[in-house]
PDB file of C-alpha atoms in Angstrom:
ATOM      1  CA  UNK R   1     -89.578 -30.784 -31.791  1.00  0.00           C
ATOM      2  CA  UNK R   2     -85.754 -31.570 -30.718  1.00  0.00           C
ATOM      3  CA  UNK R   3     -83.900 -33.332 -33.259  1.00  0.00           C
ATOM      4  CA  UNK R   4     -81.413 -36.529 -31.615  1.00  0.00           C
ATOM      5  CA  UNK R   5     -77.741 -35.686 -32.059  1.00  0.00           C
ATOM      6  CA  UNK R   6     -77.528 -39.626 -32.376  1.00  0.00           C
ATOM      7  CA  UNK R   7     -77.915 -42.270 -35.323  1.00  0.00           C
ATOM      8  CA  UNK R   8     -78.277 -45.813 -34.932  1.00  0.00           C
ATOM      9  CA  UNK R   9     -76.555 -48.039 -37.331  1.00  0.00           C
ATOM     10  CA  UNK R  10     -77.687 -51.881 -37.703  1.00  0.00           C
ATOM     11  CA  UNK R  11     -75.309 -54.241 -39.527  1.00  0.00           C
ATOM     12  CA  UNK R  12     -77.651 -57.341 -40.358  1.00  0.00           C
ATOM     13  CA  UNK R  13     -78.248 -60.655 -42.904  1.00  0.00           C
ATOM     14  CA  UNK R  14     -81.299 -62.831 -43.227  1.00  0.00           C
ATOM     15  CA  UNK R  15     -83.014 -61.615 -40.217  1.00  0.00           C
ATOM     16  CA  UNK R  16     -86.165 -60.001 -41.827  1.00  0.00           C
ATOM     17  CA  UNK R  17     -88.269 -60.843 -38.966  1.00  0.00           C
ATOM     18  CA  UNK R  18     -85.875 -59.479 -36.244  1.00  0.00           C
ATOM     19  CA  UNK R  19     -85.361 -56.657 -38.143  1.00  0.00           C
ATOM     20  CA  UNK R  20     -89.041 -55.866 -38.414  1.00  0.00           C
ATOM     21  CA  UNK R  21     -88.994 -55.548 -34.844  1.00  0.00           C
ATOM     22  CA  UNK R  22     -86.153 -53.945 -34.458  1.00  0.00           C
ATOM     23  CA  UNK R  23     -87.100 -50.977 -37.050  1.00  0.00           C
ATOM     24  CA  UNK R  24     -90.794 -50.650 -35.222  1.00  0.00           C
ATOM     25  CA  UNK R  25     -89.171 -50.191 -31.930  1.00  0.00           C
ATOM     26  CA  UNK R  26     -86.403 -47.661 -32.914  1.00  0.00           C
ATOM     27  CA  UNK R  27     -88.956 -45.539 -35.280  1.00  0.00           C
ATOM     28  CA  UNK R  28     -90.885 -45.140 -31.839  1.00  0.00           C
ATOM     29  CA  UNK R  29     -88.712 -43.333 -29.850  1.00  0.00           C
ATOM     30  CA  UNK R  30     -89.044 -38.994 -29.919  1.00  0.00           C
ATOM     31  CA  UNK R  31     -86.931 -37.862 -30.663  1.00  0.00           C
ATOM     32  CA  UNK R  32     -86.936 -39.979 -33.748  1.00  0.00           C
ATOM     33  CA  UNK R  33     -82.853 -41.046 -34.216  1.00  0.00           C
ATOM     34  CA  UNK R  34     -81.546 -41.409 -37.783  1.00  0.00           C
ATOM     35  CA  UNK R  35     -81.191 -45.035 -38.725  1.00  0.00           C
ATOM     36  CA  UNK R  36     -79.025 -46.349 -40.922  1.00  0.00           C
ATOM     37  CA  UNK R  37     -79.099 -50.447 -41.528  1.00  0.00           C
ATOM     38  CA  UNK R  38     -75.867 -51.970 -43.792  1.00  0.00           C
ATOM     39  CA  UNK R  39     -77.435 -55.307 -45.324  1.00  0.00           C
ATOM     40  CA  UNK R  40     -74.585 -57.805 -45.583  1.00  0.00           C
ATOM     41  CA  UNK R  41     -75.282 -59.077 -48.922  1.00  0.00           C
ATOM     42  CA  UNK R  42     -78.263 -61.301 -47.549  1.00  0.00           C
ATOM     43  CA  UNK R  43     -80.423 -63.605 -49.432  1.00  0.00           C
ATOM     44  CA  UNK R  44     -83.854 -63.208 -48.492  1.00  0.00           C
ATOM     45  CA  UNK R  45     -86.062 -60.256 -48.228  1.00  0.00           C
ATOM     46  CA  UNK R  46     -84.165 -58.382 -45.184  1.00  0.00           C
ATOM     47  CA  UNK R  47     -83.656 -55.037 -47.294  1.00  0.00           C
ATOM     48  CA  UNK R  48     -86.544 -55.238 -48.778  1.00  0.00           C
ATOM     49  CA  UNK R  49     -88.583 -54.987 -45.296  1.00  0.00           C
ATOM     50  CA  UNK R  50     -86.277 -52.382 -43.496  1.00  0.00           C
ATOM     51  CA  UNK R  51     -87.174 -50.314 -46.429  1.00  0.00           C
ATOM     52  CA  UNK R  52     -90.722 -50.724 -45.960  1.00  0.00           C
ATOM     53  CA  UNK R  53     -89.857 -48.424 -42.953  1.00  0.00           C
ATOM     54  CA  UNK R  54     -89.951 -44.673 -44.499  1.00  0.00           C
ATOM     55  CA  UNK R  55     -87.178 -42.838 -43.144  1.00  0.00           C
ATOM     56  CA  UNK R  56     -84.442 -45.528 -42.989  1.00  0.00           C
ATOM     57  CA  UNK R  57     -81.388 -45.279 -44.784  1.00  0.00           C
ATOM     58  CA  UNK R  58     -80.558 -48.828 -46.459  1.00  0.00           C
ATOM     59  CA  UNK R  59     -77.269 -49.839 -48.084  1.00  0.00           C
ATOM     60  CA  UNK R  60     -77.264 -52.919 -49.530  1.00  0.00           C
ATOM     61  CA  UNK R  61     -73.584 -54.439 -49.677  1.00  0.00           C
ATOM     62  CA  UNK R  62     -72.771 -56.871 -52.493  1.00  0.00           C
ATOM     63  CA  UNK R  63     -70.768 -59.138 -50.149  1.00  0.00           C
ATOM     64  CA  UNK R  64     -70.648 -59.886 -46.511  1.00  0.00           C
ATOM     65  CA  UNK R  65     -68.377 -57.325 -44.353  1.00  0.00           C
ATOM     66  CA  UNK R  66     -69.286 -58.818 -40.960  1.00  0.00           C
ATOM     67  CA  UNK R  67     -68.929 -56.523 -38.296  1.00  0.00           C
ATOM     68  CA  UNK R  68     -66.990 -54.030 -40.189  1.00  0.00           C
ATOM     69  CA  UNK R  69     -70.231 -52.868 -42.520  1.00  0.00           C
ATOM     70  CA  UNK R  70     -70.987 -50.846 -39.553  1.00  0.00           C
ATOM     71  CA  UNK R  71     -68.014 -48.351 -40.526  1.00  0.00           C
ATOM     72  CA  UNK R  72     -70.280 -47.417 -43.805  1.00  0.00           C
ATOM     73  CA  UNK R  73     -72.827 -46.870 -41.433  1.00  0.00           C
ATOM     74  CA  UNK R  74     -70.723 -44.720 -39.235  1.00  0.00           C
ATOM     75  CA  UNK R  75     -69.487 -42.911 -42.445  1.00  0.00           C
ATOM     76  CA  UNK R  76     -72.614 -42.265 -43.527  1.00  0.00           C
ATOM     77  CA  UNK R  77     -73.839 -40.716 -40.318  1.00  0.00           C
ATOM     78  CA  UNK R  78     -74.144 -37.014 -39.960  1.00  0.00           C
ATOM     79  CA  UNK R  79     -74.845 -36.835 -36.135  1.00  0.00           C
ATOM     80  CA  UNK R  80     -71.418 -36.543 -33.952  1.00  0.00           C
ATOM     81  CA  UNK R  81     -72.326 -39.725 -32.266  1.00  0.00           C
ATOM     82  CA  UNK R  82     -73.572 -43.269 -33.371  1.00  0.00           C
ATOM     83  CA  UNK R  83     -75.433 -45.791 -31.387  1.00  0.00           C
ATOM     84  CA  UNK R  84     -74.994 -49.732 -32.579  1.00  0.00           C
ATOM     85  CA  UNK R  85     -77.882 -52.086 -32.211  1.00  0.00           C
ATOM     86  CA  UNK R  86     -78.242 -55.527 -34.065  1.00  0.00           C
ATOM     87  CA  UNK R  87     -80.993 -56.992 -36.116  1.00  0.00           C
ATOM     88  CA  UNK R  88     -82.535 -58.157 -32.572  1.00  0.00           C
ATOM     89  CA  UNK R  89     -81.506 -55.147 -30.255  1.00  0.00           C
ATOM     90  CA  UNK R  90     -83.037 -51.614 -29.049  1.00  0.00           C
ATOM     91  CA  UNK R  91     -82.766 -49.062 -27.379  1.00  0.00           C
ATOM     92  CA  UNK R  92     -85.048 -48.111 -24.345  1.00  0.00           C
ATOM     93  CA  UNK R  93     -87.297 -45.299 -24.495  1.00  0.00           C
ATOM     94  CA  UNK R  94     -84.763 -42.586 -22.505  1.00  0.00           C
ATOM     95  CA  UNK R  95     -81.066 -44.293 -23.635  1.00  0.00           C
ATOM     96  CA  UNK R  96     -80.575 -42.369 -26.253  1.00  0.00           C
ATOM     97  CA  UNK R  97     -81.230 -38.667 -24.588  1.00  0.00           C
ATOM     98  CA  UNK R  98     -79.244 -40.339 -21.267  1.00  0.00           C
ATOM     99  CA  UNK R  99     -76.654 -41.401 -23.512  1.00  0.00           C
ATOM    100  CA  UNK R 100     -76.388 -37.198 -25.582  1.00  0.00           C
ATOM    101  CA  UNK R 101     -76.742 -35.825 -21.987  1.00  0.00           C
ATOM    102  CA  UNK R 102     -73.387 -37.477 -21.237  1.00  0.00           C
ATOM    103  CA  UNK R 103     -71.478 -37.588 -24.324  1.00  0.00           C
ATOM    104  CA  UNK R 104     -72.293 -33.578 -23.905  1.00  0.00           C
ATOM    105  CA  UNK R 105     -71.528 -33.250 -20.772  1.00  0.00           C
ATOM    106  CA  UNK R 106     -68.292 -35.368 -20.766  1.00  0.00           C
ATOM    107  CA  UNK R 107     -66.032 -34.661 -24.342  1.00  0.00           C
ATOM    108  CA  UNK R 108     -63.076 -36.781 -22.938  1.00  0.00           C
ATOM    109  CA  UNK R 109     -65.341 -39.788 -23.372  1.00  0.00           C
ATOM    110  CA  UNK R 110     -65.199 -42.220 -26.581  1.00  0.00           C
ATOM    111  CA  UNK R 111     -68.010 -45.033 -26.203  1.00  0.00           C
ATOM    112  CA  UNK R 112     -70.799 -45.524 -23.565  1.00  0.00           C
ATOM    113  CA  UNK R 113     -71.531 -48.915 -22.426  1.00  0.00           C
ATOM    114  CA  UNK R 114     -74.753 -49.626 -21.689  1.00  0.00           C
ATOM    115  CA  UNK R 115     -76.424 -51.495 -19.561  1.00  0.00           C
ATOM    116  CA  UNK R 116     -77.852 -54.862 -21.485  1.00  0.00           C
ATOM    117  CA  UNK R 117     -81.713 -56.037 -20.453  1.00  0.00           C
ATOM    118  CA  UNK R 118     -82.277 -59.343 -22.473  1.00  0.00           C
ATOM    119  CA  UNK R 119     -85.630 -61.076 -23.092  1.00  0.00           C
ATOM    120  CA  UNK R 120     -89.108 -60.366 -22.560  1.00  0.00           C
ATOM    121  CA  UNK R 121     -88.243 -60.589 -18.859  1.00  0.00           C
ATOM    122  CA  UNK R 122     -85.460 -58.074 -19.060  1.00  0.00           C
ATOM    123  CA  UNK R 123     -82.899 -60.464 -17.549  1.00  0.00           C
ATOM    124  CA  UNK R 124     -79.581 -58.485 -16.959  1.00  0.00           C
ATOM    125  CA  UNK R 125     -76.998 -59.984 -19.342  1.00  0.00           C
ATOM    126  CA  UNK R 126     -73.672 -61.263 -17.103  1.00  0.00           C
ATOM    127  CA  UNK R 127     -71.523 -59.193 -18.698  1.00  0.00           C
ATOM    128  CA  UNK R 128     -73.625 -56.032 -16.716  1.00  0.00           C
ATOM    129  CA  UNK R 129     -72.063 -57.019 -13.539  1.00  0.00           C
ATOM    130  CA  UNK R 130     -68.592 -57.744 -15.035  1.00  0.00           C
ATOM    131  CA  UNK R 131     -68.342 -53.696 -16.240  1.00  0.00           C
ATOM    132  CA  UNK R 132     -70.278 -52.708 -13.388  1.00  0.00           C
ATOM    133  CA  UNK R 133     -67.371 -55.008 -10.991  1.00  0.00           C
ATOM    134  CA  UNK R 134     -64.373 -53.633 -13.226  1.00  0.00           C
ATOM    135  CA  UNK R 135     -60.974 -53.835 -12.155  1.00  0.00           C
ATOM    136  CA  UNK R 136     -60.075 -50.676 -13.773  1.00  0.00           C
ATOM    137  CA  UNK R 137     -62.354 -48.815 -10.921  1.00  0.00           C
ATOM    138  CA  UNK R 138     -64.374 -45.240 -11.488  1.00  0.00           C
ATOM    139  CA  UNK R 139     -62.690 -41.959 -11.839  1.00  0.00           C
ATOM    140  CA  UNK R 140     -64.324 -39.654 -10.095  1.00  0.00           C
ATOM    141  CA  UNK R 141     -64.266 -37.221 -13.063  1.00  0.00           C
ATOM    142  CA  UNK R 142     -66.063 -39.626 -15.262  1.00  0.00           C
ATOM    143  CA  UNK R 143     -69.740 -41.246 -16.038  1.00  0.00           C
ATOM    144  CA  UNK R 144     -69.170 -45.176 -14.869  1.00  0.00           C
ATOM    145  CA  UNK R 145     -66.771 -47.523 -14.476  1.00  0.00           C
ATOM    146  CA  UNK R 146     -63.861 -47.359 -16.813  1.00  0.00           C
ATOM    147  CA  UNK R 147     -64.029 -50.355 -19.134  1.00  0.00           C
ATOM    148  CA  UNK R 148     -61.821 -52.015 -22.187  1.00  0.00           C
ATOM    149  CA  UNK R 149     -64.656 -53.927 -23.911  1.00  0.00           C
ATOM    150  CA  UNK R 150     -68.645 -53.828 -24.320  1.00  0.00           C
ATOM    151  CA  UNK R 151     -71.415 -54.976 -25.988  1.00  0.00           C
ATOM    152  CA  UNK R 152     -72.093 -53.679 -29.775  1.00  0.00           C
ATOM    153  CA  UNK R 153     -75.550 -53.872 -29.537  1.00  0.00           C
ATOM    154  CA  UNK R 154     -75.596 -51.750 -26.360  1.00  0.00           C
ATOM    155  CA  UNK R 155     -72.810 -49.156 -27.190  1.00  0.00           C
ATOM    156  CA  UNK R 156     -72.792 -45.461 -28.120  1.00  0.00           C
ATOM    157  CA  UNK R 157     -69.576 -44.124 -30.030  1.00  0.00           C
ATOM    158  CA  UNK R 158     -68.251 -40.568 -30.622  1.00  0.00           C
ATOM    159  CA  UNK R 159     -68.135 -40.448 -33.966  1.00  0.00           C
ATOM    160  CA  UNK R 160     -64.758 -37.961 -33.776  1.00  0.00           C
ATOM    161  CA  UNK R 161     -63.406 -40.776 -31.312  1.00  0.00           C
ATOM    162  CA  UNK R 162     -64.667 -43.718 -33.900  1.00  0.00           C
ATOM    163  CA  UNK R 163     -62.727 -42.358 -36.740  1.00  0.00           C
ATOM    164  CA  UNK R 164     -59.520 -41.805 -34.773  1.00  0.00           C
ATOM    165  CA  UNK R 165     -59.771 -45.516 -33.951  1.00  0.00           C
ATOM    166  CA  UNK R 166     -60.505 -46.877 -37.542  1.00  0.00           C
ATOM    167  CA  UNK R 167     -63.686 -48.869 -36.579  1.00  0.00           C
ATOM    168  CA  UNK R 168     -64.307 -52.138 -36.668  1.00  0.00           C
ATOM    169  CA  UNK R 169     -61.441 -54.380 -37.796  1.00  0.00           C
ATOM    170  CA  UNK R 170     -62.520 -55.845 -41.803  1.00  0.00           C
ATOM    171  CA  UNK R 171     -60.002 -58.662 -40.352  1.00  0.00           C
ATOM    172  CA  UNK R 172     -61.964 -60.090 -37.811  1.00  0.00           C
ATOM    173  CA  UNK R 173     -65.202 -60.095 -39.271  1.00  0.00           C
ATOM    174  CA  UNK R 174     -66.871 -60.876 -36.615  1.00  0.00           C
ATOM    175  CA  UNK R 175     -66.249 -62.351 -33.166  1.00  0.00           C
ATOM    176  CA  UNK R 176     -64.269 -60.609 -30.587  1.00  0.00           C
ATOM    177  CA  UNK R 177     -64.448 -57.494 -32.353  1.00  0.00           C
ATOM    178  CA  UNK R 178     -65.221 -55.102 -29.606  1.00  0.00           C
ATOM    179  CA  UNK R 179     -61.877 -55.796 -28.034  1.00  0.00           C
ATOM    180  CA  UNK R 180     -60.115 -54.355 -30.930  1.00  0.00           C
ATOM    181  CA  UNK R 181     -61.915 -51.521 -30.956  1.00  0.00           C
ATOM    182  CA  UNK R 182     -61.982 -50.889 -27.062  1.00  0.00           C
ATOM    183  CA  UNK R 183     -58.296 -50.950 -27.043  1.00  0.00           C
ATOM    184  CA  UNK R 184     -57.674 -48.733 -29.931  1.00  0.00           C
ATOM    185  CA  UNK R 185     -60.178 -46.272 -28.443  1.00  0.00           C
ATOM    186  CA  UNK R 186     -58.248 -46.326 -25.235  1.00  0.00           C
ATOM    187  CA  UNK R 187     -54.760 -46.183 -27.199  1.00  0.00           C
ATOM    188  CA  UNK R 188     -56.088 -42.586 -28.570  1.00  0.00           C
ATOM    189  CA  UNK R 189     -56.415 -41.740 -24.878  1.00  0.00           C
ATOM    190  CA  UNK R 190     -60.260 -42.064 -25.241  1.00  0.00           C
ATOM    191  CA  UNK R 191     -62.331 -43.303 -22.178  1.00  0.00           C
ATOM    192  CA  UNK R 192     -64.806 -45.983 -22.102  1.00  0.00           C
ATOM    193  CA  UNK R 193     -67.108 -46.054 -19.352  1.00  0.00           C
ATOM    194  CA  UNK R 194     -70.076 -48.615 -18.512  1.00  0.00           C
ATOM    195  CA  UNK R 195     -73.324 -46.893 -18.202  1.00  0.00           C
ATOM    196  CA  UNK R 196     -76.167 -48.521 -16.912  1.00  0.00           C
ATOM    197  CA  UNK R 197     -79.129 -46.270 -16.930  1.00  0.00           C
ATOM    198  CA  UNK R 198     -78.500 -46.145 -21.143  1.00  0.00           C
ATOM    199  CA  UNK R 199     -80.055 -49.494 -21.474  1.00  0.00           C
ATOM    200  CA  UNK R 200     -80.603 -51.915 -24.198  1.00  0.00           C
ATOM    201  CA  UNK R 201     -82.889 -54.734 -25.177  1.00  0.00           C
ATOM    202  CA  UNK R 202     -81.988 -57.871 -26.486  1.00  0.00           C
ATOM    203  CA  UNK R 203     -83.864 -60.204 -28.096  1.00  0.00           C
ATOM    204  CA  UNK R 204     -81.868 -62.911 -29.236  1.00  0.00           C
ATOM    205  CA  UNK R 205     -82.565 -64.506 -32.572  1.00  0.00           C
ATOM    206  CA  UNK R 206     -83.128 -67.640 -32.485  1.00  0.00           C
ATOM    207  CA  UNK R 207     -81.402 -67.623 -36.255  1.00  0.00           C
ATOM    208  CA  UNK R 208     -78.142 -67.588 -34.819  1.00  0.00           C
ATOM    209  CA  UNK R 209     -74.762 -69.694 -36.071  1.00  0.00           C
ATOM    210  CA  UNK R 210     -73.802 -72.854 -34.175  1.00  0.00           C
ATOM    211  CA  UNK R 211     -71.945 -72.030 -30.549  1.00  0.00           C
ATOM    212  CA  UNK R 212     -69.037 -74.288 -31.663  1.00  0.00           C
ATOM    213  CA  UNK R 213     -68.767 -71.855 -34.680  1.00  0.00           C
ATOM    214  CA  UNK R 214     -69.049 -68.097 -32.514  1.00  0.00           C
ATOM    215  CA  UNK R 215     -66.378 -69.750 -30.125  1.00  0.00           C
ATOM    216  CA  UNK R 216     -63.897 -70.606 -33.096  1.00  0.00           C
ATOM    217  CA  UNK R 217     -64.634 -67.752 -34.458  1.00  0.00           C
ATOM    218  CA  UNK R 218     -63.894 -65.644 -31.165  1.00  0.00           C
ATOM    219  CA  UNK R 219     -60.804 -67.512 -30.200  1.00  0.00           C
ATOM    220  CA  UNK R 220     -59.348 -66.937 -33.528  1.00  0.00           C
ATOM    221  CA  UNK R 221     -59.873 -62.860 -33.568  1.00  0.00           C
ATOM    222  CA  UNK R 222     -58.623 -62.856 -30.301  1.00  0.00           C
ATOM    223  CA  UNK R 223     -55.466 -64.629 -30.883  1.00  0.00           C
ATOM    224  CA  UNK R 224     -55.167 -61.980 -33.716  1.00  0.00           C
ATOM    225  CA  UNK R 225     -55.874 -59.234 -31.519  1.00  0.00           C
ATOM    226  CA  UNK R 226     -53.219 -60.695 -29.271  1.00  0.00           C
ATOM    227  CA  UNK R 227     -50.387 -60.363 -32.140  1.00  0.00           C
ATOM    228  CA  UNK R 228     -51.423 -57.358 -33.216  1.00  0.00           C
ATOM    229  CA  UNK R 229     -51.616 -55.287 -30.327  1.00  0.00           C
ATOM    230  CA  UNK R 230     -49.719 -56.861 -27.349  1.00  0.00           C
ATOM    231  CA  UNK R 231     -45.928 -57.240 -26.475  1.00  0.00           C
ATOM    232  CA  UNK R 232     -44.293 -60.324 -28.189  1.00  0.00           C
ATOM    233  CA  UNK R 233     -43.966 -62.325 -24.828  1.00  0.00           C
ATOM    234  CA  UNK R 234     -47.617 -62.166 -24.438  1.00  0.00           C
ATOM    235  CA  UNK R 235     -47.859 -63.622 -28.146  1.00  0.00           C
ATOM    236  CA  UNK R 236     -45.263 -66.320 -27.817  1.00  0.00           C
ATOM    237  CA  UNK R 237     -47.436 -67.670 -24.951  1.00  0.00           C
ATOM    238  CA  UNK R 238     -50.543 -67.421 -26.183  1.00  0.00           C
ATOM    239  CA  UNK R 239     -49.414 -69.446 -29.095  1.00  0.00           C
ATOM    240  CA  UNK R 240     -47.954 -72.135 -27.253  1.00  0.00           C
ATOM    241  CA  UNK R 241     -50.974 -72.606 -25.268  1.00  0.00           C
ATOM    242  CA  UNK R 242     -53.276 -72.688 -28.658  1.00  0.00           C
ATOM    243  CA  UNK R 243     -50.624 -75.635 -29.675  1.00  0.00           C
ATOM    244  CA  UNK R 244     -50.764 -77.466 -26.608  1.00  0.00           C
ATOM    245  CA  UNK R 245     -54.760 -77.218 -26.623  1.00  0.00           C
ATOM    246  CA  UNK R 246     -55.088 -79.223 -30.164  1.00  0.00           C
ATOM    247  CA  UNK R 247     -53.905 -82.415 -28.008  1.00  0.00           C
ATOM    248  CA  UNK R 248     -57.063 -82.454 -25.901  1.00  0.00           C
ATOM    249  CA  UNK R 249     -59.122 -80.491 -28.475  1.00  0.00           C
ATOM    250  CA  UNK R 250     -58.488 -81.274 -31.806  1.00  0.00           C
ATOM    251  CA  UNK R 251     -60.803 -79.175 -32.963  1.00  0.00           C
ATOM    252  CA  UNK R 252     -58.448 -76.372 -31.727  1.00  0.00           C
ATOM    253  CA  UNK R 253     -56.603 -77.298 -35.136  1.00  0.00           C
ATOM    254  CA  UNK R 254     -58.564 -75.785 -37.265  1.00  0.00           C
ATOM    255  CA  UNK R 255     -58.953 -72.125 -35.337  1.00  0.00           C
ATOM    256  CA  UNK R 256     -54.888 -72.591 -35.671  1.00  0.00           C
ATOM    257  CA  UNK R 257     -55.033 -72.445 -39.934  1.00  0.00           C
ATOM    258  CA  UNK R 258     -57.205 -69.581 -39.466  1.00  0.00           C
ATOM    259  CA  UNK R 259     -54.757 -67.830 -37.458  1.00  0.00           C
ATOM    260  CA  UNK R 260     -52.075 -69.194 -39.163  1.00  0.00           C
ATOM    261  CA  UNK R 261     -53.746 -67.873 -42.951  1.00  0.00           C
ATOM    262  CA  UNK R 262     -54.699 -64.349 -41.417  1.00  0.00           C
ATOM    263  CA  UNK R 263     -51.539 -64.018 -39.734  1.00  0.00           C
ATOM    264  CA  UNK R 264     -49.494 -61.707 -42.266  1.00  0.00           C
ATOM    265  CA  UNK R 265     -52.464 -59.161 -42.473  1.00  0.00           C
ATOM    266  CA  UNK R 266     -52.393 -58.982 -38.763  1.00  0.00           C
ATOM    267  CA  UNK R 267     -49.169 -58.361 -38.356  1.00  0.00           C
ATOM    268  CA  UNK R 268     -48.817 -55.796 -40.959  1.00  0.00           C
ATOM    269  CA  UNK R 269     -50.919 -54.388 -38.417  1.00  0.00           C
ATOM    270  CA  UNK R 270     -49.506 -54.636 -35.290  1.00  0.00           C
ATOM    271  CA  UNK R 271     -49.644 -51.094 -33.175  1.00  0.00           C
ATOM    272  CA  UNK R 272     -47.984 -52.427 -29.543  1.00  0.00           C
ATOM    273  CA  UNK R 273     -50.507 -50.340 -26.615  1.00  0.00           C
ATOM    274  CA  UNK R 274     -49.150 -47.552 -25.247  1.00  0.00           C
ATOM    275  CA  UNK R 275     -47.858 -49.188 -21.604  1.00  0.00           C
ATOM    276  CA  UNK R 276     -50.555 -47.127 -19.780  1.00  0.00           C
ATOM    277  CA  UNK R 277     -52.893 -48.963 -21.739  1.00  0.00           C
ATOM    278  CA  UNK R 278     -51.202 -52.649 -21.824  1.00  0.00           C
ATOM    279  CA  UNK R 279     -50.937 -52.545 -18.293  1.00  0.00           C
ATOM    280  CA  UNK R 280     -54.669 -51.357 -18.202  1.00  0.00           C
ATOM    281  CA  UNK R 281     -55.349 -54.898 -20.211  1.00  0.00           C
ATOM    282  CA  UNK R 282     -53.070 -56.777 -18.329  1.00  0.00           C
ATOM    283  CA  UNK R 283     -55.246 -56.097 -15.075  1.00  0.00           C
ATOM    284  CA  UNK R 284     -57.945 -57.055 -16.868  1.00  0.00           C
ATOM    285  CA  UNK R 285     -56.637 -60.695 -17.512  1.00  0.00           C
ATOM    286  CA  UNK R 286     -55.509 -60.963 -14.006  1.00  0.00           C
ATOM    287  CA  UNK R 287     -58.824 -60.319 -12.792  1.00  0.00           C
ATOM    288  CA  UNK R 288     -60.273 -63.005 -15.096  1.00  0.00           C
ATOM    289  CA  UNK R 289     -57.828 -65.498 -13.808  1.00  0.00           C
ATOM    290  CA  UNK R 290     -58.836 -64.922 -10.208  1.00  0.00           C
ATOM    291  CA  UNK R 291     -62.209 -65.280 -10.847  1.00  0.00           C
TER     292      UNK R 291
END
């Protein structure tokens, strides 16, 4: 029997039910991947049922990590790449053989991103067509499309390529967090390519925080992402346009103190892009304008 040169790592609190799923669906696929799932410190019986599942590697973390608890996961793996699903996410039957096939076949790239089916009626998620559209256009000489984000649940990492980049960002927690990592990955001089015959299911829980909350929570990171990783210019203006906003959205004041408290870690992380790369993001943002 082959063995996969791929484990899966699941970051994931008080979703026992999902997680269930999850677990059942991943332990059916042959070749069998390793799985590794990171418990953020939850309070019901979440680690308890994904280690009903024999086989599964479960850390239980004493406190929350967010996004980041997927670097333990990552750490712990001892495959040379790492696919990501969440408490409510799999992998199709063939993804993860597609996705060793190409990470073989292609060492200059860092992360696949896949192709993103959600619901029982396997409705193509909008960001599909946004990858599959990008500005950034397809060399020739590799996989897909060349991207600068993806999803989490539907990405496959070179480990080598994961480390280089540090991971997830413990700052962020969670929200946004893909960003960060894309554009360290690229920084490295890593490619990221969209993928769409590695697919992905999505189920999404219906134990999910409030939408107000995610979009605070995403407008925040990226405002940190912003300072710690673009030209000062680009920071200035952002800024001004966060102030301006809490006129007509006062609610905008509070995702300002969070900015505003995280700041000094963020900047005591600021790496500028390489200009290849900024000007790789820049077209990005231009593009989003348009449209």
């Amino acid at each position: 029997m082959s063995t996969s040169k791929i484990t899966v790592v699941i970051a994931t609190r008080n979703r026992a039910t999902e997680l269930a799923r999850t677990l059942t669906e991943l332990c059916a696929l042959r070749p069998r991947p390793a799985i590794v799932v990171l418990d953020n410190a939850s309070d019901d019986n979440t680690a308890d049922t994904a280690e009903t599942f024999p086989g599964v590697h479960v850390v239980r973390l004493a406190d929350n990590r967010g996004a980041a608890a997927r670097n333990l996961g990552v750490a712990i793996a001892r495959t040379p790449y790492v696919a990501f699903s969440d408490d409510d996410s799999w992998w199709a039957s063939d993804a993860l053989a597609e996705a060793e096939r190409i990470l073989d076949s292609y060492p200059q790239v860092g992360l696949i991103a896949g192709r993103t089916l959600v619901g029982s009626e396997h409705r193509d998620d909008p960001v599909n067509e946004l990858m599959a559209d990008s500005p950034l256009g397809h060399d020739p000489d590799l996989p897909g499309p060349s991207v600068l984000g993806f999803l989490a649940c539907a990405a496959i990492v070179r480990k080598e390529a994961y480390a280089q980049a540090a991971g997830f960002s413990p700052l962020l927690h969670f929200g946004a967090e893909e960003r960060l990592l894309s554009l360290d990955l690229a920084a490295r001089g890593w490619h990221l390519c969209y993928v769409p015959t590695v697919r992905a299911h999505h189920h999404p829980s219906t134990h999910r925080p409030p939408q107000a909350w995610r979009r605070r929570a995403e407008q925040r990171n990226n405002a940190l992402i912003t300072w710690m990783r673009r030209p000062l210019r680009h920071c200035a203006a952002e800024s001004l346009d966060l102030v301006r906003r809490i006129v007509r959205e006062p609610q905008t004041l509070l995702t300002v103190a969070q900015i505003v408290q995280r700041l000094p870690k963020a900047l005591a992380q600021r790496r500028p892009l390489p200009p290849e790369i900024e000007t790789r993001a820049r077209t990005l943002e231009l593009a989003h304008t348009r449209s």
